Short mmCIF file of C-alpha atoms and ligand atoms in Angstrom, two decimals:
data_model
loop_
_atom_site.label_atom_id
_atom_site.label_comp_id
_atom_site.label_asym_id
_atom_site.label_seq_id
_atom_site.Cartn_x
_atom_site.Cartn_y
_atom_site.Cartn_z
CA MET A 65 39.59 25.09 26.68
CA SER A 66 40.56 23.17 23.53
CA GLY A 67 40.53 19.75 24.94
CA LEU A 68 44.30 19.15 24.11
CA PRO A 69 46.91 18.16 26.56
CA ARG A 70 48.23 21.24 28.56
CA PHE A 71 51.62 21.81 29.60
CA ASN A 72 52.54 23.77 32.52
CA PRO A 73 55.87 25.37 33.62
CA TYR A 74 57.36 23.37 36.55
CA ILE A 75 58.33 25.92 39.39
CA ASN A 76 59.45 24.63 42.93
CA GLY A 77 58.27 21.41 42.60
CA GLU A 78 54.97 22.11 41.01
CA SER A 79 53.30 22.05 37.67
CA VAL A 80 51.58 25.61 37.78
CA PRO A 81 49.43 27.65 35.24
CA PRO A 82 51.72 30.43 33.81
CA ALA A 83 50.92 33.86 35.09
CA THR A 84 49.53 35.14 31.56
CA GLY A 85 46.99 32.62 31.58
CA GLN A 86 48.20 32.18 28.04
CA TYR A 87 49.04 29.14 25.88
CA PHE A 88 50.45 28.22 22.72
CA GLU A 89 50.18 25.29 20.34
CA THR A 90 52.65 22.75 19.61
CA VAL A 91 52.32 20.79 16.52
CA ASN A 92 53.50 17.33 15.38
CA PRO A 93 55.64 17.90 12.05
CA TYR A 94 54.47 14.48 10.42
CA THR A 95 50.65 14.96 11.19
CA ALA A 96 50.84 18.63 10.87
CA LYS A 97 48.30 18.81 13.74
CA VAL A 98 48.21 20.52 17.00
CA TRP A 99 48.83 18.13 19.59
CA ALA A 100 49.02 19.99 22.95
CA GLU A 101 49.21 23.46 24.32
CA VAL A 102 52.39 24.76 26.07
CA ALA A 103 52.22 27.64 28.56
CA ARG A 104 53.24 31.03 27.33
CA CYS A 105 55.62 32.26 30.11
CA ASP A 106 56.79 35.65 30.83
CA ALA A 107 59.09 37.37 32.98
CA SER A 108 57.09 36.92 36.15
CA ASP A 109 57.13 33.09 35.68
CA ALA A 110 60.77 33.48 34.93
CA ASN A 111 61.31 35.41 38.12
CA ALA A 112 59.16 32.68 40.35
CA ALA A 113 61.41 30.12 38.83
CA VAL A 114 64.82 31.79 39.28
CA GLU A 115 63.80 32.70 43.03
CA ALA A 116 62.80 29.23 43.60
CA ALA A 117 66.05 27.84 42.36
CA TRP A 118 68.03 30.58 44.40
CA LYS A 119 65.72 29.41 47.22
CA ALA A 120 66.88 25.97 46.96
CA PHE A 121 70.33 26.84 46.36
CA THR A 122 70.50 28.83 49.73
CA THR A 123 68.24 27.12 52.03
CA GLY A 124 66.40 23.90 52.56
CA ASP A 125 67.39 20.37 51.71
CA TRP A 126 69.75 20.80 48.56
CA PRO A 127 72.60 22.39 50.25
CA LYS A 128 72.14 19.69 53.20
CA ILE A 129 72.80 16.80 50.87
CA ASN A 130 76.30 15.88 50.71
CA ALA A 131 78.11 15.14 47.21
CA THR A 132 77.74 11.45 47.94
CA GLY A 133 73.90 11.90 48.03
CA ARG A 134 73.83 14.24 45.36
CA GLY A 135 75.47 11.64 43.11
CA ALA A 136 72.93 9.20 44.33
CA LEU A 137 70.04 11.24 43.22
CA LEU A 138 71.73 11.96 39.73
CA ARG A 139 72.18 8.09 39.33
CA LYS A 140 68.51 7.36 40.51
CA LEU A 141 67.40 10.09 37.92
CA GLY A 142 69.59 8.11 35.06
CA ASP A 143 67.58 4.85 36.08
CA LEU A 144 64.32 6.52 35.74
CA ILE A 145 65.34 7.91 32.26
CA ALA A 146 66.33 4.18 31.03
CA GLU A 147 63.04 2.95 32.50
CA ASN A 148 61.22 5.58 30.49
CA ALA A 149 63.56 5.79 27.49
CA GLN A 150 60.21 4.55 25.05
CA GLU A 151 57.93 7.29 26.53
CA LEU A 152 60.49 9.98 26.28
CA ALA A 153 61.32 9.16 22.79
CA GLU A 154 57.70 9.18 21.71
CA TYR A 155 57.29 12.65 23.03
CA GLU A 156 60.29 14.05 21.03
CA VAL A 157 59.58 12.24 18.01
CA ARG A 158 55.90 14.06 18.39
CA ASP A 159 57.31 17.08 18.84
CA ASN A 160 60.44 17.56 16.77
CA GLY A 161 59.70 14.71 13.91
CA LYS A 162 62.94 13.07 14.54
CA LEU A 163 62.99 9.33 13.85
CA ILE A 164 62.03 6.90 16.57
CA ASN A 165 65.28 4.71 16.03
CA GLU A 166 67.47 7.76 16.66
CA MET A 167 65.42 9.07 19.79
CA LEU A 168 65.37 5.52 21.25
CA VAL A 169 69.09 5.45 21.02
CA GLN A 170 69.76 8.73 22.42
CA CYS A 171 67.05 8.21 25.33
CA LYS A 172 68.75 4.88 26.33
CA TYR A 173 72.17 6.82 26.31
CA ILE A 174 71.16 9.77 28.00
CA PRO A 175 71.26 8.34 31.32
CA GLN A 176 75.08 7.56 31.17
CA TRP A 177 75.39 11.51 31.59
CA PHE A 178 73.51 11.18 34.92
CA TYR A 179 75.79 8.08 36.19
CA TYR A 180 79.02 9.60 35.07
CA TYR A 181 78.30 12.92 36.46
CA GLY A 182 76.69 11.35 39.30
CA GLY A 183 80.06 9.48 39.99
CA LEU A 184 82.04 12.74 39.77
CA ALA A 185 79.83 14.46 42.28
CA ASP A 186 81.77 13.59 45.49
CA LYS A 187 85.35 13.55 43.68
CA ILE A 188 85.34 17.45 43.29
CA GLU A 189 88.46 18.00 45.38
CA GLY A 190 90.15 21.29 46.43
CA SER A 191 93.78 21.19 47.37
CA VAL A 192 96.30 22.01 50.23
CA ILE A 193 98.70 24.81 48.85
CA PRO A 194 102.24 24.54 50.04
CA ILE A 195 102.18 28.42 50.67
CA ASP A 196 105.14 30.23 50.60
CA LYS A 197 104.02 32.20 53.96
CA ALA A 198 105.32 31.22 57.43
CA GLU A 199 102.51 30.19 59.84
CA MET A 200 99.71 30.00 57.07
CA PHE A 201 97.70 27.06 55.81
CA ASN A 202 95.90 27.95 52.65
CA PHE A 203 93.55 25.42 50.97
CA THR A 204 91.06 25.65 47.91
CA ARG A 205 87.38 24.71 47.77
CA HIS A 206 85.77 24.17 44.37
CA GLU A 207 82.03 25.56 45.09
CA PRO A 208 78.98 25.49 42.86
CA LEU A 209 78.19 28.84 41.12
CA GLY A 210 74.26 29.32 42.29
CA VAL A 211 71.33 29.37 39.66
CA ILE A 212 72.48 27.91 36.21
CA LEU A 213 70.13 28.90 33.32
CA CYS A 214 69.96 26.03 30.42
CA ILE A 215 68.73 27.47 27.15
CA THR A 216 68.12 24.38 24.67
CA PRO A 217 66.98 24.17 20.93
CA TRP A 218 64.50 22.17 19.25
CA ASN A 219 66.68 19.37 17.48
CA SER A 220 67.72 17.22 20.47
CA PRO A 221 66.03 18.68 23.42
CA LEU A 222 66.78 16.13 26.12
CA LEU A 223 70.16 15.04 24.84
CA LEU A 224 71.51 18.67 24.83
CA LEU A 225 69.87 19.38 28.26
CA ALA A 226 71.69 16.29 29.74
CA PHE A 227 75.27 17.67 28.57
CA LYS A 228 74.26 20.90 30.88
CA LEU A 229 72.05 19.32 33.72
CA ALA A 230 73.90 16.52 34.74
CA PRO A 231 77.15 18.47 35.46
CA ALA A 232 75.39 21.59 36.78
CA LEU A 233 73.44 19.54 39.50
CA ALA A 234 76.38 17.39 40.34
CA ALA A 235 78.57 20.29 40.97
CA GLY A 236 75.71 21.30 43.60
CA ASN A 237 74.13 24.39 41.44
CA THR A 238 70.50 24.69 41.02
CA VAL A 239 68.75 24.71 37.71
CA VAL A 240 65.98 26.78 35.61
CA ILE A 241 65.62 25.23 32.14
CA LYS A 242 64.14 27.20 29.05
CA PRO A 243 63.38 24.56 26.45
CA SER A 244 62.62 25.68 22.68
CA GLU A 245 59.26 26.74 22.14
CA PHE A 246 58.80 24.04 19.41
CA THR A 247 59.71 21.26 21.51
CA SER A 248 58.84 21.89 25.27
CA THR A 249 56.96 18.73 26.38
CA SER A 250 59.89 16.14 26.57
CA THR A 251 61.41 18.43 29.20
CA LEU A 252 58.19 18.89 31.07
CA LYS A 253 57.88 15.02 31.06
CA LEU A 254 61.24 14.73 32.41
CA MET A 255 60.34 16.59 35.53
CA GLU A 256 58.08 13.86 36.72
CA LEU A 257 61.25 11.71 36.86
CA VAL A 258 63.19 14.45 38.59
CA GLU A 259 60.60 14.54 41.02
CA LYS A 260 60.39 10.88 41.25
CA ALA A 261 64.10 10.54 42.03
CA GLY A 262 63.90 12.78 45.01
CA PHE A 263 65.23 16.00 44.04
CA PRO A 264 64.12 18.71 46.44
CA ARG A 265 61.68 21.41 45.32
CA GLY A 266 63.13 24.18 43.26
CA VAL A 267 66.64 22.18 42.57
CA VAL A 268 65.09 21.92 38.80
CA ASN A 269 62.62 24.35 37.10
CA VAL A 270 61.36 24.68 33.67
CA VAL A 271 59.99 27.66 32.06
CA THR A 272 58.35 27.50 28.60
CA GLY A 273 57.80 30.21 25.92
CA PHE A 274 59.56 32.24 23.42
CA GLY A 275 63.03 33.63 23.42
CA ALA A 276 62.34 37.31 23.37
CA GLU A 277 59.44 37.03 25.86
CA VAL A 278 60.81 34.54 28.81
CA GLY A 279 64.30 33.63 27.33
CA SER A 280 65.86 37.13 27.73
CA ALA A 281 64.04 37.69 31.07
CA LEU A 282 65.71 34.70 32.49
CA VAL A 283 69.13 35.63 30.91
CA ASP A 284 68.54 39.34 32.52
CA HIS A 285 67.80 38.00 36.11
CA ALA A 286 70.29 39.26 38.66
CA LYS A 287 70.06 35.80 40.51
CA VAL A 288 71.36 33.75 37.38
CA ALA A 289 74.96 33.09 37.80
CA LYS A 290 75.54 31.37 34.62
CA VAL A 291 73.92 30.68 31.04
CA CYS A 292 74.43 27.57 29.26
CA PHE A 293 72.97 27.90 25.72
CA THR A 294 72.67 25.69 22.77
CA GLY A 295 71.09 27.14 19.57
CA GLY A 296 71.66 29.55 16.55
CA THR A 297 74.62 31.60 16.46
CA GLU A 298 72.32 34.81 16.13
CA SER A 299 70.51 34.00 19.43
CA GLY A 300 73.66 33.00 20.90
CA ALA A 301 75.31 36.42 20.34
CA MET A 302 72.37 38.21 21.77
CA VAL A 303 72.38 35.97 24.89
CA TYR A 304 76.11 36.41 25.43
CA GLN A 305 75.60 40.47 25.08
CA ALA A 306 73.00 40.05 27.67
CA ALA A 307 74.97 37.89 29.98
CA ALA A 308 78.04 40.19 29.78
CA LYS A 309 75.93 43.04 30.92
CA GLY A 310 75.22 40.97 34.16
CA LEU A 311 78.77 39.84 34.16
CA LYS A 312 77.44 36.27 33.99
CA GLY A 313 79.45 33.32 32.74
CA CYS A 314 78.33 31.82 29.55
CA THR A 315 78.78 28.82 27.57
CA LEU A 316 77.75 28.73 23.93
CA GLU A 317 77.34 25.65 21.69
CA LEU A 318 76.13 27.12 18.54
CA GLY A 319 75.88 26.32 14.83
CA GLY A 320 78.24 24.64 12.26
CA LYS A 321 79.06 24.07 8.52
CA SER A 322 81.46 21.35 9.02
CA PRO A 323 83.73 20.05 6.43
CA ASN A 324 83.64 16.17 5.78
CA ILE A 325 86.60 15.43 3.77
CA VAL A 326 87.28 12.69 1.63
CA PHE A 327 90.74 11.89 0.45
CA ASP A 328 91.39 9.70 -2.81
CA ASP A 329 92.91 6.86 -0.59
CA ALA A 330 89.61 6.57 1.28
CA VAL A 331 87.57 3.31 1.42
CA ILE A 332 85.10 4.70 -0.87
CA ASP A 333 81.89 2.86 0.31
CA ASP A 334 82.63 3.59 4.14
CA ALA A 335 83.07 7.41 3.31
CA VAL A 336 79.96 7.24 1.29
CA LYS A 337 78.23 6.20 4.28
CA GLY A 338 80.02 8.70 6.22
CA ALA A 339 78.58 11.46 4.05
CA ILE A 340 75.19 10.21 3.99
CA SER A 341 75.19 10.12 7.99
CA GLY A 342 76.90 13.56 7.90
CA ILE A 343 73.82 15.07 6.15
CA PHE A 344 70.59 13.25 5.81
CA ALA A 345 70.78 11.59 9.40
CA ALA A 346 68.16 13.72 11.59
CA THR A 347 66.99 15.31 8.35
CA GLY A 348 70.21 17.36 8.44
CA GLN A 349 68.85 19.02 11.42
CA THR A 350 72.06 18.69 13.42
CA CYS A 351 74.68 21.11 14.26
CA ILE A 352 77.27 18.78 13.50
CA ALA A 353 75.72 18.16 10.08
CA GLY A 354 78.68 17.33 7.59
CA SER A 355 77.17 19.87 5.30
CA ARG A 356 80.32 20.77 3.26
CA LEU A 357 81.68 17.53 1.54
CA LEU A 358 85.21 18.18 0.48
CA VAL A 359 86.17 15.41 -2.34
CA GLN A 360 89.44 14.85 -3.61
CA ASP A 361 90.01 15.29 -7.49
CA GLY A 362 91.06 11.70 -8.26
CA ILE A 363 88.15 10.03 -6.67
CA TYR A 364 85.59 12.74 -7.39
CA ASP A 365 83.29 11.24 -9.99
CA GLU A 366 83.11 7.77 -8.89
CA PHE A 367 82.55 9.03 -5.35
CA VAL A 368 79.74 11.47 -6.23
CA ALA A 369 77.92 8.90 -8.52
CA LYS A 370 77.92 6.20 -5.72
CA LEU A 371 76.87 8.92 -3.12
CA VAL A 372 73.70 9.99 -5.15
CA GLU A 373 72.78 6.25 -5.99
CA PHE A 374 72.99 5.82 -1.94
CA ALA A 375 71.21 8.94 -1.31
CA LYS A 376 68.35 7.88 -3.87
CA THR A 377 67.54 4.97 -1.30
CA ALA A 378 66.98 6.87 1.60
CA ARG A 379 63.49 6.28 2.68
CA MET A 380 61.23 9.31 3.90
CA GLY A 381 58.28 8.55 6.01
CA ASN A 382 56.51 8.45 9.26
CA PRO A 383 59.05 9.39 11.86
CA MET A 384 57.41 6.56 14.21
CA ASP A 385 57.95 3.92 11.67
CA THR A 386 61.20 2.19 12.41
CA ALA A 387 62.08 1.59 8.76
CA THR A 388 61.88 5.49 8.20
CA GLN A 389 65.55 7.07 7.59
CA VAL A 390 64.67 10.73 6.65
CA GLY A 391 61.71 12.36 8.49
CA PRO A 392 59.86 15.97 8.05
CA VAL A 393 61.53 19.18 8.99
CA THR A 394 60.55 19.96 12.35
CA THR A 395 59.27 23.75 12.04
CA PRO A 396 57.62 25.64 9.17
CA PRO A 397 60.22 28.38 9.53
CA GLN A 398 63.01 25.95 9.27
CA TYR A 399 61.15 24.34 6.29
CA GLN A 400 61.09 27.71 4.65
CA LYS A 401 64.37 28.47 5.32
CA ILE A 402 66.01 25.06 3.61
CA LEU A 403 63.94 25.78 0.65
CA SER A 404 65.21 29.29 0.34
CA TYR A 405 68.85 28.18 0.29
CA ILE A 406 67.95 25.41 -2.44
CA ASP A 407 66.87 28.56 -4.35
CA VAL A 408 69.83 30.12 -3.47
CA ALA A 409 72.28 27.42 -4.36
CA LYS A 410 70.61 27.05 -7.65
CA LYS A 411 70.98 30.79 -8.47
CA GLU A 412 74.49 30.70 -7.46
CA GLY A 413 75.11 28.06 -10.10
CA ALA A 414 75.51 25.11 -7.94
CA GLN A 415 74.59 21.89 -10.06
CA CYS A 416 71.48 20.05 -8.42
CA LEU A 417 72.38 16.24 -8.56
CA LEU A 418 69.50 15.08 -6.39
CA GLY A 419 66.49 16.40 -5.05
CA GLY A 420 66.24 20.06 -4.95
CA GLY A 421 62.65 20.79 -3.57
CA PRO A 422 59.67 20.12 -1.23
CA ALA A 423 58.73 16.15 -1.04
CA SER A 424 55.18 15.03 -1.23
CA GLY A 425 53.76 11.56 -1.87
CA PRO A 426 52.03 8.60 0.24
CA GLU A 427 55.27 8.44 2.39
CA THR A 428 55.17 12.15 3.59
CA GLY A 429 51.63 11.61 5.07
CA ASP A 430 49.53 14.97 6.18
CA SER A 431 53.06 16.80 6.49
CA PRO A 432 53.75 19.56 4.26
CA TRP A 433 57.30 19.84 5.66
CA PHE A 434 59.11 17.22 3.78
CA VAL A 435 62.23 18.41 2.06
CA GLN A 436 63.82 15.77 -0.73
CA PRO A 437 67.41 14.68 0.60
CA THR A 438 69.32 17.24 -1.75
CA ILE A 439 72.93 17.20 -3.14
CA PHE A 440 74.52 20.10 -5.01
CA GLY A 441 77.68 19.55 -6.72
CA GLY A 442 80.16 21.97 -8.43
CA VAL A 443 80.14 24.08 -5.35
CA THR A 444 82.84 26.45 -4.67
CA ASN A 445 83.65 27.76 -1.17
CA THR A 446 82.58 31.37 -1.64
CA MET A 447 78.92 30.48 -2.29
CA ARG A 448 76.41 30.96 0.31
CA ILE A 449 75.44 27.37 0.20
CA ALA A 450 78.98 26.69 1.27
CA GLN A 451 79.24 29.23 3.79
CA GLU A 452 75.96 29.42 5.61
CA GLU A 453 74.11 26.87 8.12
CA VAL A 454 70.94 25.35 6.15
CA PHE A 455 70.22 23.02 9.06
CA GLY A 456 68.52 20.43 6.41
CA PRO A 457 69.24 17.91 4.33
CA VAL A 458 71.02 19.81 1.68
CA LEU A 459 74.65 18.73 0.71
CA SER A 460 77.39 21.02 -0.94
CA ILE A 461 80.08 19.07 -2.65
CA ILE A 462 83.37 20.87 -3.27
CA ARG A 463 86.18 19.59 -5.30
CA PHE A 464 89.69 19.73 -3.72
CA LYS A 465 93.23 18.86 -5.34
CA THR A 466 95.74 18.61 -2.50
CA ASP A 467 96.03 18.25 1.13
CA GLU A 468 96.81 21.74 1.75
CA GLU A 469 93.76 23.09 -0.57
CA ALA A 470 91.40 20.68 1.52
CA VAL A 471 92.74 22.21 4.73
CA GLU A 472 92.65 25.57 3.24
CA ILE A 473 88.66 25.24 2.15
CA ALA A 474 88.12 23.38 5.55
CA ASN A 475 89.08 26.42 7.58
CA ASP A 476 87.96 29.12 5.32
CA ILE A 477 84.60 29.42 7.25
CA ALA A 478 83.17 31.44 10.31
CA PHE A 479 82.27 28.22 11.77
CA GLY A 480 84.33 25.49 13.57
CA LEU A 481 82.20 23.07 15.36
CA ALA A 482 83.42 19.49 13.67
CA ALA A 483 85.21 17.93 10.73
CA GLY A 484 85.45 14.49 8.94
CA ILE A 485 88.25 13.21 7.27
CA TRP A 486 88.39 9.76 5.20
CA THR A 487 91.55 8.05 4.42
CA GLN A 488 93.64 5.15 5.11
CA SER A 489 97.01 7.04 5.75
CA ILE A 490 97.61 7.37 9.61
CA LYS A 491 100.21 10.54 8.70
CA ARG A 492 97.41 12.10 6.65
CA ALA A 493 94.73 11.80 9.31
CA LEU A 494 97.28 13.28 12.03
CA LYS A 495 98.26 16.01 9.76
CA VAL A 496 94.92 17.20 8.95
CA SER A 497 93.20 16.72 12.18
CA ALA A 498 95.58 18.99 13.69
CA ALA A 499 95.36 21.55 10.96
CA VAL A 500 91.60 21.77 10.93
CA ARG A 501 90.37 24.35 12.99
CA ALA A 502 87.23 22.51 14.73
CA GLY A 503 86.30 21.40 18.25
CA THR A 504 85.72 17.84 16.79
CA VAL A 505 87.53 15.86 14.40
CA TRP A 506 86.43 12.39 13.17
CA VAL A 507 88.68 10.06 11.29
CA ASN A 508 86.99 7.54 9.20
CA THR A 509 83.64 7.88 11.36
CA TYR A 510 81.05 10.57 11.57
CA ARG A 511 78.60 11.76 14.45
CA SER A 512 80.33 10.02 17.10
CA LEU A 513 79.59 11.40 20.65
CA SER A 514 80.14 10.46 24.35
CA TYR A 515 79.42 11.86 27.46
CA MET A 516 83.19 11.22 28.40
CA SER A 517 84.62 13.13 25.51
CA PRO A 518 84.40 17.13 25.40
CA PHE A 519 82.41 18.62 22.81
CA GLY A 520 82.33 22.38 21.82
CA GLY A 521 83.09 24.73 19.10
CA TYR A 522 85.97 26.71 17.51
CA LYS A 523 85.35 30.35 16.06
CA LYS A 524 81.42 31.19 15.76
CA SER A 525 80.48 27.66 16.80
CA GLY A 526 80.59 28.32 20.55
CA LEU A 527 82.66 29.09 23.72
CA GLY A 528 83.25 26.51 26.31
CA ARG A 529 83.22 22.84 26.32
CA GLU A 530 80.64 20.41 27.46
CA ASN A 531 81.04 16.83 28.51
CA GLY A 532 84.04 14.78 29.72
CA ILE A 533 85.71 15.61 33.11
CA GLU A 534 86.85 18.98 32.62
CA SER A 535 83.44 20.29 32.01
CA ILE A 536 82.32 20.25 35.70
CA ARG A 537 84.67 22.93 36.08
CA GLU A 538 82.25 25.28 34.01
CA PHE A 539 79.90 24.77 36.79
CA LEU A 540 82.52 25.34 39.49
CA GLN A 541 84.15 28.26 41.08
CA THR A 542 87.24 28.16 43.26
CA LYS A 543 87.81 29.65 46.85
CA SER A 544 90.96 30.22 48.35
CA VAL A 545 90.77 29.82 52.30
CA TRP A 546 93.73 31.31 54.30
CA ILE A 547 94.14 30.39 57.90
CA SER A 548 96.62 31.90 60.20
CA THR A 549 98.50 29.59 62.75
CA ALA A 550 100.47 32.32 64.13
CA ASN A 551 100.27 33.61 67.84
CA ASP A 552 99.95 37.03 66.90
CA VAL A 553 98.84 39.35 63.94
CA PRO A 554 101.93 41.33 62.95
CA ASN A 555 101.89 44.61 61.55
CA PRO A 556 98.63 45.53 60.23
CA PHE A 557 100.03 48.30 57.84
CA VAL A 558 102.05 45.74 55.67
CA MET A 559 100.92 43.21 53.29
CA ARG A 560 101.46 39.55 54.60
P1 NAD B 628 67.51 29.38 18.45
O1 NAD B 628 68.72 30.14 18.70
O2 NAD B 628 66.46 30.05 17.44
O3 NAD B 628 66.82 29.02 19.89
C1 NAD B 628 67.47 28.37 20.90
C2 NAD B 628 66.98 28.38 22.18
O4 NAD B 628 67.21 29.81 22.39
C3 NAD B 628 65.30 28.36 22.21
O5 NAD B 628 65.17 28.02 23.21
C4 NAD B 628 64.90 30.00 22.11
O6 NAD B 628 63.52 30.13 22.45
C5 NAD B 628 65.88 30.69 22.94
N1 NAD B 628 66.20 32.08 22.61
C6 NAD B 628 66.15 32.55 21.47
N2 NAD B 628 66.58 33.83 21.70
C7 NAD B 628 66.82 34.11 22.81
C8 NAD B 628 67.12 35.35 23.54
N3 NAD B 628 67.32 36.46 22.99
N4 NAD B 628 67.44 35.35 24.84
C9 NAD B 628 67.08 33.85 25.62
N5 NAD B 628 66.75 32.91 24.80
C10 NAD B 628 66.59 32.90 23.46
O7 NAD B 628 68.04 27.83 17.88
P2 NAD B 628 67.12 26.56 17.48
O8 NAD B 628 66.39 27.08 15.86
O9 NAD B 628 66.21 26.43 18.27
O10 NAD B 628 68.02 25.56 17.07
C11 NAD B 628 68.81 25.60 15.97
C12 NAD B 628 70.08 25.87 16.05
O11 NAD B 628 71.05 25.27 17.20
C13 NAD B 628 71.16 25.79 14.78
O12 NAD B 628 72.02 26.81 14.64
C14 NAD B 628 72.13 24.72 15.49
O13 NAD B 628 73.49 24.58 14.92
C15 NAD B 628 72.19 24.98 16.78
N6 NAD B 628 72.53 23.87 17.74
C16 NAD B 628 73.92 23.86 17.94
C17 NAD B 628 74.37 22.89 18.79
C18 NAD B 628 75.78 22.89 19.51
O14 NAD B 628 76.13 21.87 20.46
N7 NAD B 628 76.76 23.36 18.85
C19 NAD B 628 73.57 21.84 19.00
C20 NAD B 628 72.20 21.70 18.38
C21 NAD B 628 71.81 22.81 17.89
#
């Protein structure tokens, strides 16, 4: 035993050691030190979790709790998250190196998902169909699907889980969660609150470990009805294929390479802030990063000069320090990936205007995983640095002349998660937001998000939508019930 805190999977309302008896280390990206050990689950833990969730779905207290009661449980969980926001935020900072400022905002906002979907739980109404058959009564019921598998990435574990967990439970499903192997602890901490809120055993379960070892076993499990996945496009495609084999539903929230378009009539200082928030917030490790900055010819030089000056002021440092603006990269493989893309950009002939390598100094502490905020100018849209997701603080600036050219460049990419538009013209804002093929478009703002507004990707950025009223439908199936009011059963050889 190492003496470090150990985190076990949470199955059927209990924290139990993994079947393998094995644990892996989890590292604080700022101290570069192992701070805890997390259970390395395998297919047998996956099976135990899904069986527990299936049992909770079909028997026991959960199906007996009415929709209003489910809503009350969700709201109670929301209250508990709000009360424990500081502690949950600190877990995430320790595990993924995100800024305490950002995590506090997230953890204080997450309860809204549980209040919103808690409120929706008893408003899931079927309808009476004015059926065209004599002496027949027909109505619909919207029923839960069964066991929902939620697979989450490392960059915002609790927030991205809330997108899935709150509507899945509101609809009456039970859930198995597989958090990222890099950031499992906040999700396990959340289970203490799930228990305290009073959810029956087995309604929410967590198994930890690696995608190939336990994630795929969960996706393949016959009793999983639907997979809700957030992560990289490559793993998403694998999960989608595996889910298809079992004819399971699947929602996918995947990668992005979002265009942030600055027109020559934009308020330049606002757009500079929008560009900074698009790429350096969360150290660029966000699916909605505005990593392709398209700047119109007429303001290009002035805009880029101001942007570089602003970016130079970004303070790197300890993510627990509220003055820090850019933290470490979360994982060593991600750090290597970002540096390799910086090399690619240089080799492709992009002009490095700021940064362009690892960062070190007193502000980076013991962490070997800081990357300088990096800006490349003179990028063309065919370069890899313009087409592939870096998932780090690396910005590519592309120059354009006309609105048509901006839209063409914005859409000439495999992804379609988000886009930003900076302009003072309402006509331009409406035309361009309609023409850009992306699931979210922001005008004169960037990185806005709400439990009320649908979120999801076009093209290779995903399938299905999370958040908003409609997303509850992703967790329901419709049953049509026919009742004959006739006094006899007519000719049985003819369809009625
Ligand atoms: P990842 O795809 O490596 O892992 C995501 C999760 O999937 C992890 O829990 C992992 O263990 C699991 N997994 C991997 N392979 C699996 C398999 N074959 N079967 C089952 N589970 C498997 O992604 P990541 O590196 O953790 O996260 C970064 C990626 O996530 C980026 O590409 C980013 O754009 C994307 N992301 C998308 C959104 C969105 O909403 N669109 C939000 C955040 C992150």
